[in-house]
mmCIF file of C-alpha atoms and ligand atoms in Angstrom:
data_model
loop_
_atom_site.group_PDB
_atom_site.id
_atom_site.type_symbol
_atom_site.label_atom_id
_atom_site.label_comp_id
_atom_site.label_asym_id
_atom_site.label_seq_id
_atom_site.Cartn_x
_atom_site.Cartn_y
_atom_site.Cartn_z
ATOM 1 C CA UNK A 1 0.000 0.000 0.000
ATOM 2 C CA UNK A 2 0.956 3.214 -1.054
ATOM 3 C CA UNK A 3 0.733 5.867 2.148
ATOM 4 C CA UNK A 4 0.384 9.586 2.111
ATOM 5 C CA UNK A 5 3.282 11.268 3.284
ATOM 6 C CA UNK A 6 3.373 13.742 6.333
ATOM 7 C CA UNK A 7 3.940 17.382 5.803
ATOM 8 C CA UNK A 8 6.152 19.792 7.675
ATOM 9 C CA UNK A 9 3.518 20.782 10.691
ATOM 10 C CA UNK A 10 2.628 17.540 11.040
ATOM 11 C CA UNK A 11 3.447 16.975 14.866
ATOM 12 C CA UNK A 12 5.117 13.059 14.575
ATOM 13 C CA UNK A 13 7.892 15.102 12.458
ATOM 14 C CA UNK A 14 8.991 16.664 15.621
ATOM 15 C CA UNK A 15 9.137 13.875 18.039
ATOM 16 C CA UNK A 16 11.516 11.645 18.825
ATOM 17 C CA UNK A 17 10.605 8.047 17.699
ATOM 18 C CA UNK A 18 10.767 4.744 19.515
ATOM 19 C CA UNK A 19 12.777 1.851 18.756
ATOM 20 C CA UNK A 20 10.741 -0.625 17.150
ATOM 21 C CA UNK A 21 9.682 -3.458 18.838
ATOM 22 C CA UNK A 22 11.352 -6.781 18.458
ATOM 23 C CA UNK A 23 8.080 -8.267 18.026
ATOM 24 C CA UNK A 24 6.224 -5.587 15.789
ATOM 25 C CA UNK A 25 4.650 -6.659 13.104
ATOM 26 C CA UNK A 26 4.740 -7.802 9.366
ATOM 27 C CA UNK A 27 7.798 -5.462 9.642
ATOM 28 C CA UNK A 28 8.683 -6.656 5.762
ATOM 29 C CA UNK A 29 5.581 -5.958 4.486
ATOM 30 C CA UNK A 30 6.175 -2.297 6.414
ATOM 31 C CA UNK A 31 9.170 -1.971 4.777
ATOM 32 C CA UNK A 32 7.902 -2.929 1.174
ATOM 33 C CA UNK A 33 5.312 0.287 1.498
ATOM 34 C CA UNK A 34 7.586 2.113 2.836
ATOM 35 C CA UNK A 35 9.819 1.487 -0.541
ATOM 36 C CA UNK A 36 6.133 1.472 -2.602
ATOM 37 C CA UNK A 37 5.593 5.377 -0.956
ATOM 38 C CA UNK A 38 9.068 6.235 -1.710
ATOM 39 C CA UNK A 39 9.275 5.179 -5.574
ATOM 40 C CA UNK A 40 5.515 6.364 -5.797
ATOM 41 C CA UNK A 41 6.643 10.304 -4.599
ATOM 42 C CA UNK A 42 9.826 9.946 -6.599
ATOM 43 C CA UNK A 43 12.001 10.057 -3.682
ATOM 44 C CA UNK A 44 15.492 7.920 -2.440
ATOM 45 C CA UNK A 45 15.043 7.585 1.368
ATOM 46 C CA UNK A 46 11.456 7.936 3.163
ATOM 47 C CA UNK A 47 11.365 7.578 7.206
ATOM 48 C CA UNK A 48 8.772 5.857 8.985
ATOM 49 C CA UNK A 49 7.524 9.526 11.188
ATOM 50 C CA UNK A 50 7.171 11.055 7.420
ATOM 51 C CA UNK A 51 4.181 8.314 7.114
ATOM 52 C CA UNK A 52 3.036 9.093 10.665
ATOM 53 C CA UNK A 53 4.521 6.090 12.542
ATOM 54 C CA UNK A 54 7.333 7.283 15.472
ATOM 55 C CA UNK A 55 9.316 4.618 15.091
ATOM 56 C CA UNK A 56 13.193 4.650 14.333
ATOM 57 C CA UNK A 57 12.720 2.876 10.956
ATOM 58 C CA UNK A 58 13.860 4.371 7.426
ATOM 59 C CA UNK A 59 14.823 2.964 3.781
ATOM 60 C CA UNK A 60 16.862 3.998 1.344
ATOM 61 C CA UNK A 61 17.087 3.213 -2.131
ATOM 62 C CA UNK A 62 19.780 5.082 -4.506
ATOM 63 C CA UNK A 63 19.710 2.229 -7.006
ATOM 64 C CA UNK A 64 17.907 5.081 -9.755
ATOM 65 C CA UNK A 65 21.210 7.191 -9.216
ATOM 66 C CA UNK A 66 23.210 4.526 -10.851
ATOM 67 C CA UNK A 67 25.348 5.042 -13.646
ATOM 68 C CA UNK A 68 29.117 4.507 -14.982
ATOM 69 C CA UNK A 69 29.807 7.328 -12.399
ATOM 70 C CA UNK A 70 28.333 5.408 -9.423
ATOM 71 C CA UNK A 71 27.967 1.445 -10.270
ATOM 72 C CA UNK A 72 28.072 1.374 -6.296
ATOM 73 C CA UNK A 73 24.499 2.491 -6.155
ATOM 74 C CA UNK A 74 22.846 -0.590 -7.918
ATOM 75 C CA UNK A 75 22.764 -2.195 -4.965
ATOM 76 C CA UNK A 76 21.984 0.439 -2.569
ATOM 77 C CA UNK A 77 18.772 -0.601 -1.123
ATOM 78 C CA UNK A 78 18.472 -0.841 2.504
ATOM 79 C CA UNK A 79 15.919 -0.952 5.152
ATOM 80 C CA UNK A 80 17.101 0.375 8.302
ATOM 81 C CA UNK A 81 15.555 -0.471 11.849
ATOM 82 C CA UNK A 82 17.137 0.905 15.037
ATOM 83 C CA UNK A 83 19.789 2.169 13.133
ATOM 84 C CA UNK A 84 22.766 3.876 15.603
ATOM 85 C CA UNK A 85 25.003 5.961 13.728
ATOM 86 C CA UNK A 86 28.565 4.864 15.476
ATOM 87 C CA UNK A 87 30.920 7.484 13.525
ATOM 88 C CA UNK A 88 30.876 10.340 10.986
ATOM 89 C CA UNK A 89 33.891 11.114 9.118
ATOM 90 C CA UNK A 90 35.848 14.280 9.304
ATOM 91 C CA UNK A 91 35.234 15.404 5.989
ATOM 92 C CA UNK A 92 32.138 17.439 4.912
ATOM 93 C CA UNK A 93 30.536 18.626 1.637
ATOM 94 C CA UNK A 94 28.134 21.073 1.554
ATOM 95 C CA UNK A 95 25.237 19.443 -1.435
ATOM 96 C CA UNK A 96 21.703 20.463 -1.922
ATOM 97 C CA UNK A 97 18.573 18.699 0.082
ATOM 98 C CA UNK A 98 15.462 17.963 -0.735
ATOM 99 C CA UNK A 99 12.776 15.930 1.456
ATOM 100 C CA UNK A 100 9.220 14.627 0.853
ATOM 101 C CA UNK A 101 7.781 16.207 4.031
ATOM 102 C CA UNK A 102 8.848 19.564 2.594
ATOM 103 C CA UNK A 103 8.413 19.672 -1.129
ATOM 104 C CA UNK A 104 9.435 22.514 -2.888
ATOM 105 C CA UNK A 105 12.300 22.926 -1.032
ATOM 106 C CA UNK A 106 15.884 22.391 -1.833
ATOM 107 C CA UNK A 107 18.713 23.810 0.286
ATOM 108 C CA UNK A 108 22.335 23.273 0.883
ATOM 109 C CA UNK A 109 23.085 21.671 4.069
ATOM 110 C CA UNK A 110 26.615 20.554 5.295
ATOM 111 C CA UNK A 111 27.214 16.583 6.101
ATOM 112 C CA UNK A 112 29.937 14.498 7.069
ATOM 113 C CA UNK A 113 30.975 12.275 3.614
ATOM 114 C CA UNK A 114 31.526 8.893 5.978
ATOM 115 C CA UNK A 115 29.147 7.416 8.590
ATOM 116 C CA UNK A 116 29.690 4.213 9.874
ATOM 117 C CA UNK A 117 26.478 2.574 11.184
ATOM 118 C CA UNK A 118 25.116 -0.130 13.185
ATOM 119 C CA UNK A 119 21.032 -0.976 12.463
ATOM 120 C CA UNK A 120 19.006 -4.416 11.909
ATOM 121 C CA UNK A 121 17.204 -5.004 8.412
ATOM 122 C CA UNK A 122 13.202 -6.177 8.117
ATOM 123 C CA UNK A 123 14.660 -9.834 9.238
ATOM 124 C CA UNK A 124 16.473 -8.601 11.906
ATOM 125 C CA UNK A 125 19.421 -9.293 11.091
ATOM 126 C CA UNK A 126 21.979 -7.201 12.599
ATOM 127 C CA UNK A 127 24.516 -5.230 9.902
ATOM 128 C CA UNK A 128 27.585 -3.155 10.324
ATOM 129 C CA UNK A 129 27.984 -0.973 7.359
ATOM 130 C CA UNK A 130 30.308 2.064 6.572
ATOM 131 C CA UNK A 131 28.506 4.719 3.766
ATOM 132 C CA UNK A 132 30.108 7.296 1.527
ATOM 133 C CA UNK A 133 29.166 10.475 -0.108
ATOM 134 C CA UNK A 134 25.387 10.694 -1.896
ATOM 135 C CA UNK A 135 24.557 7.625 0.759
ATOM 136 C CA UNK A 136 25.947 8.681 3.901
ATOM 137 C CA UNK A 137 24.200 11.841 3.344
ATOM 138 C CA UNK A 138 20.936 10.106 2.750
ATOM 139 C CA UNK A 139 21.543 7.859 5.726
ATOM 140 C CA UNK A 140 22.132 11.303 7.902
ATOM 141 C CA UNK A 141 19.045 13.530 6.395
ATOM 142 C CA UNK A 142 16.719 10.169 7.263
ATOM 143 C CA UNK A 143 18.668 9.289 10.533
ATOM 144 C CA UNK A 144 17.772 13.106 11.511
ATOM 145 C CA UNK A 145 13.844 12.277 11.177
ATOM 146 C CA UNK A 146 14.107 9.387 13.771
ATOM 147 C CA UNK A 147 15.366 12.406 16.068
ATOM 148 C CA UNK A 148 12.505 14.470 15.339
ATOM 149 C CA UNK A 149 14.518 17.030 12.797
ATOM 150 C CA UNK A 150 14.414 18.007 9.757
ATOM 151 C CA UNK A 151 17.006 19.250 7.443
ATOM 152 C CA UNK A 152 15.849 22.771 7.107
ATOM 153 C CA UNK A 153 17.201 22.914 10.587
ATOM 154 C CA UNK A 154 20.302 22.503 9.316
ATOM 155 C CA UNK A 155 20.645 26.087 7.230
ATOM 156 C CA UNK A 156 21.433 29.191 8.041
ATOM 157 C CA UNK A 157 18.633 31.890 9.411
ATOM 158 C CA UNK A 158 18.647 34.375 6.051
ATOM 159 C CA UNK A 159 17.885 30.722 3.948
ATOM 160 C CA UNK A 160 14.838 29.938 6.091
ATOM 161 C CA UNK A 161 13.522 33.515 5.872
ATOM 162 C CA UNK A 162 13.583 32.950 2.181
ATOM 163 C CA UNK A 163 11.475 30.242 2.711
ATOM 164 C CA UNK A 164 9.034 30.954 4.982
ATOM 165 C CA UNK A 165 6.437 31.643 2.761
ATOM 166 C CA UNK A 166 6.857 28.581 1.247
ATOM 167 C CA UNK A 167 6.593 27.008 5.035
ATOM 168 C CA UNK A 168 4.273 29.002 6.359
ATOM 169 C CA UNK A 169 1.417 27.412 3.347
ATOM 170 C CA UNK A 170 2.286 24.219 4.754
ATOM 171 C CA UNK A 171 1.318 24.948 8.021
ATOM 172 C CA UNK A 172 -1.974 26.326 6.553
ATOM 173 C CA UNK A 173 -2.530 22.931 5.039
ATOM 174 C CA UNK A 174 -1.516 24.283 1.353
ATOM 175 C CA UNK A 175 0.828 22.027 -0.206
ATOM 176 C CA UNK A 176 1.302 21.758 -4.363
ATOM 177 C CA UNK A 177 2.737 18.438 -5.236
ATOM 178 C CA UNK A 178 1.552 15.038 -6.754
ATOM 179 C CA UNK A 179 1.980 12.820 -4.567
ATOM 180 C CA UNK A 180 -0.679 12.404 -1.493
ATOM 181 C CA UNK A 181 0.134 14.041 1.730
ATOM 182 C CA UNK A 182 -1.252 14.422 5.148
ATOM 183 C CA UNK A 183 -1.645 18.180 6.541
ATOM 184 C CA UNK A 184 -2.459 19.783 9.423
HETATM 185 ZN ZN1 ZN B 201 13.336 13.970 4.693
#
């Protein structure tokens, strides 16, 4: 099943969400719509707050991204559960951001080009997993949603004021995309 996807307002974007379970449920099938939302809205990572559940879930999927540039990505599909980022590298690039709870809005935001990261997959099977580049910054804008952040918290005052229009619709419930969302 295909889910609507929560909008900037929408309160389970700002809390902090709970491990999941070890006996939750179906959590393949969870992950599958998850991945079915994602592709639907066009989007590479989708975490499970943006569809309204607070738990510390999120998948990622970069496999469209790859080309003779990045071969790496054709196999960069991952669900993550409990994930618990262990290290982020020194280095940082500053790339632009985009996210499916706030569309319309791209910004540059500054991220660490390594993480190293500990998290269970749909089986629970446990995984140890260093990321680079486009996928450690994927793995860091997602990991932020668990936390109950987004990534426009991430750039710099005179960038939000640009967009507060665009933000302040949102909270009024007016959002122009084509994907279904949820509003306050
Ligand atoms: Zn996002």
């Amino acid at each position: 099943m295909i889910y609507p996807i929560y909008v900037y307002g929408m309160p389970v974007l700002r809390k902090v969400a709970q491990p999941v379970p070890a006996d939750y449920p179906e959590l393949p099938l969870l992950a599958d719509d998850m991945f079915k939302t994602m592709y639907h809205a066009d989007g590479v990572g989708l975490a499970a707050p943006q569809i309204g559940l607070s738990i510390r879930m999120f998948v990622i999927d970069l496999s469209v991204m790859a080309d003779e540039k990045h071969p790496e990505f054709k196999d960069a599909k991952r669900v993550f559960i409990n994930p618990e980022i262990l290290e982020f590298g020194p280095e940082t690039k500053t790339q632009d951001e985009g996210c499916l709870s706030l569309p319309g809005i791209n910004e540059s935001v500054k991220r660490s080009t390594m993480v190293r990261v500990k998290y269970f997959d749909e089986n629970w099977n446990e995984h140890e997993e260093v990321f680079n580049d486009f996928f450690a910054k994927a793995v860091q804008h997602e990991y932020e949603h668990l936390d109950g952040k987004m990534f426009i918290d991430n750039i710099s005052p005179v960038r939000r004021t640009m967009n507060r229009s665009r933000l302040h619709s949102m909270l009024k419930g007016k959002v122009n995309c084509r994907y279904s969302v949820k509003t306050v």
